Coordinates of N, CA and C and ligand atoms in Angstrom, one line a residue:
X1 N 68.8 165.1 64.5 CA 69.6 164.7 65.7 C 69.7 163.2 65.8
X2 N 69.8 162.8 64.8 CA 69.6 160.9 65.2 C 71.0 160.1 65.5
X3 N 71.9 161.1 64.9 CA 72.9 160.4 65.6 C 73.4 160.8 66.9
X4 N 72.7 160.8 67.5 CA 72.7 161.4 69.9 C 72.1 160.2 69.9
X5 N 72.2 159.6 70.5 CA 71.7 158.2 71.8 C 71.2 159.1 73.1
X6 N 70.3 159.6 73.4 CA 69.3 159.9 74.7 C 68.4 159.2 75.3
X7 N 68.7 157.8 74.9 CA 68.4 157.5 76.4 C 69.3 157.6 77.6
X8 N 70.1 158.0 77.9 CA 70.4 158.8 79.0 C 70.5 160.1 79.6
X9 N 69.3 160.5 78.6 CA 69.0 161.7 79.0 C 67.5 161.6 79.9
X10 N 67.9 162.6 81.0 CA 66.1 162.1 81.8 C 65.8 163.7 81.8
X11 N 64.5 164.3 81.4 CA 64.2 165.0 82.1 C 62.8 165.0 83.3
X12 N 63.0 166.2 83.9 CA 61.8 166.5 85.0 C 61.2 167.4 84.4
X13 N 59.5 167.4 84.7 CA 58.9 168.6 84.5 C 57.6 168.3 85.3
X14 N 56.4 169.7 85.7 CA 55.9 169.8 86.5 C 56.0 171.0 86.9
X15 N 54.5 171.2 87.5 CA 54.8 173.2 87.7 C 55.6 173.0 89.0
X16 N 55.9 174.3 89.8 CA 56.5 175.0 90.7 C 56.1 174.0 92.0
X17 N 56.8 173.2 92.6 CA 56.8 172.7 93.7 C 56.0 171.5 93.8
X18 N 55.9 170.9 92.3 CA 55.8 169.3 92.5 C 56.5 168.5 92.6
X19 N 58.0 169.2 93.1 CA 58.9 168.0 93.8 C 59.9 167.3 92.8
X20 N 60.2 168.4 92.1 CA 61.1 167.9 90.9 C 62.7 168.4 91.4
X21 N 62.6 169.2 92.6 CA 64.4 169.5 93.0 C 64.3 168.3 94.0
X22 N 63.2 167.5 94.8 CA 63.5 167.2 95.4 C 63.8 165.3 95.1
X23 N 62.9 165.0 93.6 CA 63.5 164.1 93.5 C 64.4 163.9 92.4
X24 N 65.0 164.6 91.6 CA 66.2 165.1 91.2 C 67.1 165.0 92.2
X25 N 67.6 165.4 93.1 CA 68.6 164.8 94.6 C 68.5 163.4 94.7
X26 N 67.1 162.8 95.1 CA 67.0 161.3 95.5 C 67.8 160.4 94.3
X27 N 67.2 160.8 93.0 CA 67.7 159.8 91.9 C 69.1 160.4 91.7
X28 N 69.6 161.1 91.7 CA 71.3 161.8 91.8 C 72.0 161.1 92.7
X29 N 71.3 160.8 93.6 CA 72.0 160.0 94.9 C 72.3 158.5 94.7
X30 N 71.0 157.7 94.2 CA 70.9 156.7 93.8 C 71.7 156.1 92.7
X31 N 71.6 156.8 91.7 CA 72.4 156.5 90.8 C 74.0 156.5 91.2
X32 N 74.2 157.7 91.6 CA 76.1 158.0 92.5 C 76.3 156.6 93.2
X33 N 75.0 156.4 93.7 CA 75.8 155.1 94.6 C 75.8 154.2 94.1
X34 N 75.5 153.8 92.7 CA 75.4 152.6 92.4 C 76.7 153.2 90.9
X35 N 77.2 154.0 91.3 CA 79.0 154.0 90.7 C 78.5 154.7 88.9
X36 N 77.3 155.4 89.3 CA 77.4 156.3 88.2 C 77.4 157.8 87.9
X37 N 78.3 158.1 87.1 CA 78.5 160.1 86.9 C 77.0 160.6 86.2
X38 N 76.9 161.4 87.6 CA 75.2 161.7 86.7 C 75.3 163.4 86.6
X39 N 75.6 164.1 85.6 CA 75.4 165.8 84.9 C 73.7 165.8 85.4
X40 N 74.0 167.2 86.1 CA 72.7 167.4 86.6 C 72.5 169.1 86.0
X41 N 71.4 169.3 85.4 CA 71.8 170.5 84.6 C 70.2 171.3 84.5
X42 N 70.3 172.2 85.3 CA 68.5 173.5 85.3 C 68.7 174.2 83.8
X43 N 67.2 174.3 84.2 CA 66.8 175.2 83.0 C 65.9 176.3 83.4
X44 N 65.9 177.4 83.2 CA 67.1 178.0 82.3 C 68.4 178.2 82.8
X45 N 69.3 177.5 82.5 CA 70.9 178.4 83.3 C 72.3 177.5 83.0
X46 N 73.0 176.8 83.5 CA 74.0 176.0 83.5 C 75.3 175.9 82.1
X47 N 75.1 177.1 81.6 CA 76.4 177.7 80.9 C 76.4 179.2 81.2
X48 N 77.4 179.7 81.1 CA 77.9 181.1 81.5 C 76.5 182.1 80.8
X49 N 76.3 181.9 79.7 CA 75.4 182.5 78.8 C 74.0 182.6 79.4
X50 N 73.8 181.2 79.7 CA 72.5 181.3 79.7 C 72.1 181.5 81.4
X51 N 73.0 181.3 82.3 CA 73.1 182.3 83.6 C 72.8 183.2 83.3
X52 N 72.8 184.1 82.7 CA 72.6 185.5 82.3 C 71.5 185.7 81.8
X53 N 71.3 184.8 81.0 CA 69.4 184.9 80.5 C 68.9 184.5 81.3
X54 N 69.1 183.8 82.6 CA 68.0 183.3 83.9 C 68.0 184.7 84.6
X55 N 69.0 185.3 85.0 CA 68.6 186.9 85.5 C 68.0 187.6 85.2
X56 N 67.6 187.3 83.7 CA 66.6 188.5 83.3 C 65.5 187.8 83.2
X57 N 65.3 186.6 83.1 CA 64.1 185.7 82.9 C 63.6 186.2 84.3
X58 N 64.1 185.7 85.5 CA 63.7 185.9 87.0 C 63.1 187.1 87.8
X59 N 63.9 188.4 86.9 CA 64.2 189.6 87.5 C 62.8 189.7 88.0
X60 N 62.4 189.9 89.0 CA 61.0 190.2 89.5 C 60.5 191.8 88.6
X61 N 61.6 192.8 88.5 CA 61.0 194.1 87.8 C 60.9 194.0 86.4
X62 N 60.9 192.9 85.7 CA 60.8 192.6 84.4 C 59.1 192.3 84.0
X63 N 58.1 192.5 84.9 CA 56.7 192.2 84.7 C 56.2 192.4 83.4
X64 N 56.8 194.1 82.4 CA 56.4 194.1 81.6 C 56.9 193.3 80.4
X65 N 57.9 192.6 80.8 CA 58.3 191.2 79.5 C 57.2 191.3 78.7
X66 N 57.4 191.2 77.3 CA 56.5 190.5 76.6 C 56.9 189.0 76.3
X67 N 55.8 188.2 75.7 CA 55.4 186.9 75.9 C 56.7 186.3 74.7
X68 N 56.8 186.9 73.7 CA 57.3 186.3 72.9 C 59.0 186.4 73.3
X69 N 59.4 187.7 74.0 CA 60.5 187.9 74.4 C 60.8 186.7 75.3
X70 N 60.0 186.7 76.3 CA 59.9 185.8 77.3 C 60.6 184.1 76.7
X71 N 59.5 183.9 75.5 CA 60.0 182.4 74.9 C 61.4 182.3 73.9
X72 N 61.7 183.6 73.4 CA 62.8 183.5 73.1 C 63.8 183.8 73.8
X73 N 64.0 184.1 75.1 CA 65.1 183.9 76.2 C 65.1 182.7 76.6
X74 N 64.1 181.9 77.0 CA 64.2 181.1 77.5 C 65.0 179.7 76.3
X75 N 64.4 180.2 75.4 CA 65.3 179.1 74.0 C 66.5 179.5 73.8
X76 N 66.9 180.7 73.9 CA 68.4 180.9 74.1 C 69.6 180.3 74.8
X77 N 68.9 180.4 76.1 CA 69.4 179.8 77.1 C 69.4 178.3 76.3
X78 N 67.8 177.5 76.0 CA 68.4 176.1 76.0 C 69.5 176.1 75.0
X79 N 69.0 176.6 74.2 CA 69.8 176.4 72.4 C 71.4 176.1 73.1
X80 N 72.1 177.3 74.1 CA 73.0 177.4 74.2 C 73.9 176.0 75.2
X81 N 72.8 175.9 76.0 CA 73.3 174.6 77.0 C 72.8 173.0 76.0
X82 N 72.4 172.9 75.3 CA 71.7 171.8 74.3 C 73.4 171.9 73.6
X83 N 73.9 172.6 73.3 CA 75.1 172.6 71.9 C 76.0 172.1 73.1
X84 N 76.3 173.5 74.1 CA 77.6 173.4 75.2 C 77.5 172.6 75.7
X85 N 76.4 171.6 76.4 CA 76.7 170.6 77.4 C 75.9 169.3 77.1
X86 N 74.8 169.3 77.1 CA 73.7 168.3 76.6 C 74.7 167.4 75.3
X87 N 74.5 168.1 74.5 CA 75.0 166.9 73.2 C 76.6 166.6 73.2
X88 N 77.5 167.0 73.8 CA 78.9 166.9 74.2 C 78.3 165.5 75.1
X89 N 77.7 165.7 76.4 CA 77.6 164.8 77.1 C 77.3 163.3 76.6
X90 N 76.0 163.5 76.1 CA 75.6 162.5 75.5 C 76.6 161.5 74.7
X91 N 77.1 162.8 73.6 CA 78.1 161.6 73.1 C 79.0 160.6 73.7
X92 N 79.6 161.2 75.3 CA 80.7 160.3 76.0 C 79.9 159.4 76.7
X93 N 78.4 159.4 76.5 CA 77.5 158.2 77.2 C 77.2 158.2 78.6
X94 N 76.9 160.0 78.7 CA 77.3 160.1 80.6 C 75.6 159.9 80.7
X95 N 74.8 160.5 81.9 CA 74.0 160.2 82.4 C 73.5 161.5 82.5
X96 N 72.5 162.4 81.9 CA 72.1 163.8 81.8 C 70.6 163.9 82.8
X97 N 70.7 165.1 83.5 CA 69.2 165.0 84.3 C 69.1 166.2 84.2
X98 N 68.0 166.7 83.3 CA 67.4 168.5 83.1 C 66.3 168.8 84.1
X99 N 66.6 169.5 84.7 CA 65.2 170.3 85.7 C 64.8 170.8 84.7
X100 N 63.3 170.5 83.9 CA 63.3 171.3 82.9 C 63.7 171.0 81.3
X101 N 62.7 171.5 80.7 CA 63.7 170.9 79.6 C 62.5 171.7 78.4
X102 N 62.2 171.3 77.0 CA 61.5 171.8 76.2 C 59.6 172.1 76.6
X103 N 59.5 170.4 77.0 CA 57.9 170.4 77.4 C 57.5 171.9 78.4
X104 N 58.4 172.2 79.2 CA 58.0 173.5 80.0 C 57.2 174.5 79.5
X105 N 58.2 174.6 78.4 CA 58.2 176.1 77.0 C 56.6 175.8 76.3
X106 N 56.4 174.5 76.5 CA 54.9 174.3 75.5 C 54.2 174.7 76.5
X107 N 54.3 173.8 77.6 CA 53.2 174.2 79.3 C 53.0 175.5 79.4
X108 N 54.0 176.1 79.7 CA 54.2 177.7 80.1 C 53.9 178.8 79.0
X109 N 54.4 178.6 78.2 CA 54.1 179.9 77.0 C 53.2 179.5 75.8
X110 N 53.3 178.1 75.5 CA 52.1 177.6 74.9 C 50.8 177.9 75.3
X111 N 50.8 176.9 76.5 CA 49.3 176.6 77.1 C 49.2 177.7 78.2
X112 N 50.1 178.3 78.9 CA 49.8 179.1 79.9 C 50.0 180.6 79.3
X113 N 50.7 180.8 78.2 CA 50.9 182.7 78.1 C 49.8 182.0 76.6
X114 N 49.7 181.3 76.1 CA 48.3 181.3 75.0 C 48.8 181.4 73.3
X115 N 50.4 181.0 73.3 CA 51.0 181.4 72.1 C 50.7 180.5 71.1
X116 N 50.7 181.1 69.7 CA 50.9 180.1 69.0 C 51.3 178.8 69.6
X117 N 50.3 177.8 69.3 CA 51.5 176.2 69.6 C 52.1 175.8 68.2
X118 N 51.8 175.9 67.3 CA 52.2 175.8 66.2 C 53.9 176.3 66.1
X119 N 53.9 177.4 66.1 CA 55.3 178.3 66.2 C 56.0 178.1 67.7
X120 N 55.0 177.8 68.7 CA 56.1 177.5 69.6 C 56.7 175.7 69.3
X121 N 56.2 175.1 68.8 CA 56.6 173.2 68.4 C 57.9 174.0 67.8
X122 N 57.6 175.3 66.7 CA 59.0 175.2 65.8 C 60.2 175.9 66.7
X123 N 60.0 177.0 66.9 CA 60.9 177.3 67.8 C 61.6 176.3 69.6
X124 N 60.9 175.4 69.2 CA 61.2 174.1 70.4 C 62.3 173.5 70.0
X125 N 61.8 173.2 68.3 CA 62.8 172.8 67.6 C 64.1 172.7 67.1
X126 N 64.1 174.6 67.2 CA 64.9 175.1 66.2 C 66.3 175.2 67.6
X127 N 65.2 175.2 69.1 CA 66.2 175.1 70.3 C 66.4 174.0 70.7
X128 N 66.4 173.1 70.1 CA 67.2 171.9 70.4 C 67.6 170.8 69.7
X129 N 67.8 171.6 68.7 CA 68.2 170.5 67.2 C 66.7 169.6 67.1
X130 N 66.2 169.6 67.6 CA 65.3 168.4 67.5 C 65.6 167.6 68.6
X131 N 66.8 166.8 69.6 CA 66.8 166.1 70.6 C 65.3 166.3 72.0
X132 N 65.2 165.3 72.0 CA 64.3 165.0 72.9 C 64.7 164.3 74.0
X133 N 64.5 164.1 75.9 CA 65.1 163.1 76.2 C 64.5 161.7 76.4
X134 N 65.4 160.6 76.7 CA 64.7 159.5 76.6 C 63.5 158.9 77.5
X135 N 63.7 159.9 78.7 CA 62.8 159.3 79.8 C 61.9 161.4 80.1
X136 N 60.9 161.3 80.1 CA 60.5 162.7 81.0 C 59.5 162.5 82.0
X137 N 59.9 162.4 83.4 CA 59.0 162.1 84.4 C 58.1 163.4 84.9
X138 N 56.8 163.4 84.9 CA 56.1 164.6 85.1 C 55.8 164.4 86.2
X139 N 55.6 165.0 86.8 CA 55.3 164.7 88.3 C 54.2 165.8 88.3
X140 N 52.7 165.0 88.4 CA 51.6 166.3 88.1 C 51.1 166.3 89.7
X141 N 50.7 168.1 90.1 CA 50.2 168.5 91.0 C 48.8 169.2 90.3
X142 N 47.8 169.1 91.2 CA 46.6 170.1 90.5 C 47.1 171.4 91.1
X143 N 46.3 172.6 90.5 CA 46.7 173.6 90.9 C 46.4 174.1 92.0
X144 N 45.2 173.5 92.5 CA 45.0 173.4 94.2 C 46.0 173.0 95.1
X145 N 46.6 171.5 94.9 CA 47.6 171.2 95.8 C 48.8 172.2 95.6
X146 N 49.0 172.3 94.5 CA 50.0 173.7 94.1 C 49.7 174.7 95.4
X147 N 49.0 175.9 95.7 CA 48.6 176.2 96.3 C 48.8 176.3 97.5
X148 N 48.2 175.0 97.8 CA 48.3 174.6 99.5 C 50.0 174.3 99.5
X149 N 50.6 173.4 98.5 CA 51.9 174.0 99.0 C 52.5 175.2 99.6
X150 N 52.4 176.0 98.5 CA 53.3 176.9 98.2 C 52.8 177.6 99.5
X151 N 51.9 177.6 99.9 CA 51.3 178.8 101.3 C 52.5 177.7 102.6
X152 N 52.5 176.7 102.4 CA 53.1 175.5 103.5 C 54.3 176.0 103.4
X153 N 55.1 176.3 102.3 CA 56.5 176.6 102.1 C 56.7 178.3 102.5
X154 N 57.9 178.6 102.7 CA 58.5 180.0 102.9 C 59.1 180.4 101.5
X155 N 58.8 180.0 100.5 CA 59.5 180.6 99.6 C 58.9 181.5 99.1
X156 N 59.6 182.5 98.6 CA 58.8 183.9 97.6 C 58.4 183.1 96.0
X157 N 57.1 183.8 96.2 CA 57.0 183.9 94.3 C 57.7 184.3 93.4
X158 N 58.2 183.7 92.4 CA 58.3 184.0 91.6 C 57.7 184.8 90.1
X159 N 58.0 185.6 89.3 CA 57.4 185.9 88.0 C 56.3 185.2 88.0
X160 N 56.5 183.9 87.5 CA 55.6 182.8 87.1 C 54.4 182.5 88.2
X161 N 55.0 182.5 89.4 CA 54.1 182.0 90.0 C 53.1 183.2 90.7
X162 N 53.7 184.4 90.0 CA 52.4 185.7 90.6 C 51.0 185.9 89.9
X163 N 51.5 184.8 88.6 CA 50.5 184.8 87.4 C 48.8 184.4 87.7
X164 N 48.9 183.4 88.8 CA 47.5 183.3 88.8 C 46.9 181.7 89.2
X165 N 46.1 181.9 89.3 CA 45.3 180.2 89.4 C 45.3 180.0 87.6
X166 N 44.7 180.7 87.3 CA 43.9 180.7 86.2 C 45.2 180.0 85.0
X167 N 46.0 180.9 85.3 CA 47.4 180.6 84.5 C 47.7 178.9 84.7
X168 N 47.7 178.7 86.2 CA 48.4 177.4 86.9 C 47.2 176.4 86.0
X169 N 46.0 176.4 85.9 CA 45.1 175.6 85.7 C 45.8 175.0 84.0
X170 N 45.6 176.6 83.4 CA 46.1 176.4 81.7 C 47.3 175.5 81.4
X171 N 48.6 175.6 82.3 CA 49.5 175.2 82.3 C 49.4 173.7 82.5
X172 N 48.3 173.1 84.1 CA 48.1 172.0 84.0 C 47.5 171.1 83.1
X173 N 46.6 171.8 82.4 CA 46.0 170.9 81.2 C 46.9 170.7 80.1
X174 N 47.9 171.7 79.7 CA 48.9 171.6 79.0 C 49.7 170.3 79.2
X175 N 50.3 170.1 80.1 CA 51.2 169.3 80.8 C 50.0 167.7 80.5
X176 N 48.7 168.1 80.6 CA 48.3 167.0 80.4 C 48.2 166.4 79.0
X177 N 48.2 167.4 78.0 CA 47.8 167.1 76.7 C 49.4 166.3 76.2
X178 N 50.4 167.3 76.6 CA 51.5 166.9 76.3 C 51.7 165.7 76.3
X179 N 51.5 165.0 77.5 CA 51.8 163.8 78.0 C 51.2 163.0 77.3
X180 N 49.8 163.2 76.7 CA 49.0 162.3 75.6 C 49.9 161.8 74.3
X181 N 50.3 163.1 73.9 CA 51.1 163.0 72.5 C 51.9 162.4 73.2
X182 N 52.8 161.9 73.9 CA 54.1 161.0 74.1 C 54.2 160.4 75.4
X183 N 53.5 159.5 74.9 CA 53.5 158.5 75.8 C 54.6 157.5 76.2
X184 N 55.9 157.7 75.0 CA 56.6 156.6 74.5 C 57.4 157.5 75.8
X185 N 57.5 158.6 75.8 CA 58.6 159.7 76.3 C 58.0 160.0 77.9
X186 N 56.7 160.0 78.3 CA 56.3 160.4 79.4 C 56.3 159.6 80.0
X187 N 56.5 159.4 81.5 CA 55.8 158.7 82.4 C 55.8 159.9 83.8
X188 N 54.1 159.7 83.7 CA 53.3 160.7 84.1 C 53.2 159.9 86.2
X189 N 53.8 160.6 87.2 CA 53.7 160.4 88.1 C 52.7 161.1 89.1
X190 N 52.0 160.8 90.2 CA 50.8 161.4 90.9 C 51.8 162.4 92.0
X191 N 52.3 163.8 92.1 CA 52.9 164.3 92.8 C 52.3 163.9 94.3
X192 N 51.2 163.9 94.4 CA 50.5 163.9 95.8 C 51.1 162.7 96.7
X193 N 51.6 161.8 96.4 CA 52.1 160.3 97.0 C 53.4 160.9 97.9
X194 N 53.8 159.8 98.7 CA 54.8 160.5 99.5 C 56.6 160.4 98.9
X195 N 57.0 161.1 99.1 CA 58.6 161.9 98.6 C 58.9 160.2 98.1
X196 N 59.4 159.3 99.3 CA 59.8 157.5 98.9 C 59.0 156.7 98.0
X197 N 57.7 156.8 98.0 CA 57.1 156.1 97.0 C 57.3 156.7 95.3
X198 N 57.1 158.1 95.3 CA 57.6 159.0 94.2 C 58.9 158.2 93.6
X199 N 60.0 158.0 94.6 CA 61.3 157.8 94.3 C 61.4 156.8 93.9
X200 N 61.0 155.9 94.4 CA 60.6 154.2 94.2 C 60.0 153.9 92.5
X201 N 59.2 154.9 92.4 CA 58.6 154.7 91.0 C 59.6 155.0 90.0
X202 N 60.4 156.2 90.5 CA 61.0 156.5 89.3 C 62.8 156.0 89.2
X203 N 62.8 155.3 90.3 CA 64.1 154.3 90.5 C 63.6 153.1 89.7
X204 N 62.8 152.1 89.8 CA 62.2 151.6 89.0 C 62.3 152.0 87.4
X205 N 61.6 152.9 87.2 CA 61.7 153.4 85.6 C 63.2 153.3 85.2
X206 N 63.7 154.0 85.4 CA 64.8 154.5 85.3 C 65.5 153.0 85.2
X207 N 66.1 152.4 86.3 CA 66.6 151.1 85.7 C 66.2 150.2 84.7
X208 N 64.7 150.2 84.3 CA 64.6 149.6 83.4 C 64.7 149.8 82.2
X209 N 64.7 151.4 82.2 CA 64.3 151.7 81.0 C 66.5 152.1 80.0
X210 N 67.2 152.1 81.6 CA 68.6 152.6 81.2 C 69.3 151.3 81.3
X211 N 68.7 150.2 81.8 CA 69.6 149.0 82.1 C 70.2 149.1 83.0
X212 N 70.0 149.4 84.4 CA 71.3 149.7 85.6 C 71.7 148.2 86.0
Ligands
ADP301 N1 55.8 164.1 97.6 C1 55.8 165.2 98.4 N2 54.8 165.4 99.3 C2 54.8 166.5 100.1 N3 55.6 167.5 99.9 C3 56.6 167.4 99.0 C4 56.7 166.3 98.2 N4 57.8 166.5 97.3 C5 58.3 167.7 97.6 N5 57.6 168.3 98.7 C6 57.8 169.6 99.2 O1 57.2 170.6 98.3 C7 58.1 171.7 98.2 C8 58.5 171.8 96.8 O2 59.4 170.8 96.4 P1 60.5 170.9 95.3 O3 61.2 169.6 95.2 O4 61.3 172.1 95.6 O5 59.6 171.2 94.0 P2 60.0 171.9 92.6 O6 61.5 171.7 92.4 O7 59.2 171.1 91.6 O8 59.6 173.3 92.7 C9 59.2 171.5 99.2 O9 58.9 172.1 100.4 C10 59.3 169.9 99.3 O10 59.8 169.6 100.6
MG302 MG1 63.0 173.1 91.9

């Protein structure tokens, strides 16, 4: 994939409720006002196709999913929004923001369902041509403050999040190791700081790293 130019590709990543919808909106805003088109695009979902693989990814009565099924739905979906929207975009030099994006699939089914990492690196691969994006801001929560969230919030669990501490922990060290290997690609942020300072860091990044 070397002829894509991604640095204007950002993604987010971070477990369940470290604040990745909420500063996805702030930098969507910031950027808008400063007169730029910014594609804002979840994962799993944002082509007709892979809406339909987020239903069954979600479906609460799908518990008995197996693991592997599980990672190839979810690469489905990317493979298909990666072709349909991601590398279209890119070429016209727009401004891409993934809720979400490959590193998840290592966090989550790697490090947290215990898969092959080996075969999950290839099938990462094989779902996204290889494209990586230019900037990935992680926004890490321990799985304690995870927790104390989530009890703060009214939202229902999801699949994912009925899995466990034990899961959330696996997943956090994942997200940590990840971040070691690419350092060039990460910038690793402290979720616990408040919503504006979060924003500030990564309004900063962001202009420097895209030229605003
Ligand atoms: N820096 C922060 N400090 C405290 N609470 C936060 C912070 N960022 C987000 N929240 C709250 O945590 C919850 C989850 O945030 P959200 O942006 O939806 O996370 P995610 O998209 O990663 O699941 C929301 O109730 C949100 O208001
Ligand atoms: Mg969210």
């Amino acid at each position: 994939m070397n002829s894509i130019d991604a640095s204007h590709f950002i993604s987010f990543e971070g477990i369940d409720f470290s604040g990745k919808s909420t500063q996805i909106s702030l930098l969507k805003e910031f950027l808008e006002e400063n007169h730029y088109t910014v594609y804002f695009l979840r994962e799993p979902g944002d082509t007709e196709i892979s809406e339909k693989i987020r239903q069954i990814l979600l479906d609460k009565n799908h518990h008995c999913m197996n693991e592997w099924a599980e990672i190839f739905l979810y690469s489905a979906a990317r493979v298909q929004l990666v072709a349909e929207r991601i590398i279209p975009l890119l070429k016209e030099g727009q401004i891409v923001i993934a809720d979400r994006y490959v590193d998840s699939t290592t966090a989550y089914q790697g490090y947290g369902r215990q898969l092959d990492l080996d075969v999950v690196k290839t099938i990462n691969q094989a779902a996204t041509f290889g494209l990586l994006p230019g900037i990935t801001f992680y926004l890490e929560l321990t799985p304690d403050e995870l927790f104390k969230r989530m009890n703060n919030a009214d939202r229902t669990a999801d699949r994912l999040e009925t899995a466990g501490i034990e899961f959330f922990k696996r997943v956090f060290n994942g997200y940590k190791q990840i971040a070691n290997l690419n350092k060039q690609r990460f910038c690793v942020i402290d979720a616990v700081q408040s919503i504006e300072s979060i924003h500030q860091k990564i309004v900063k990044e962001v202009s420097k790293r895209i030229g605003l």
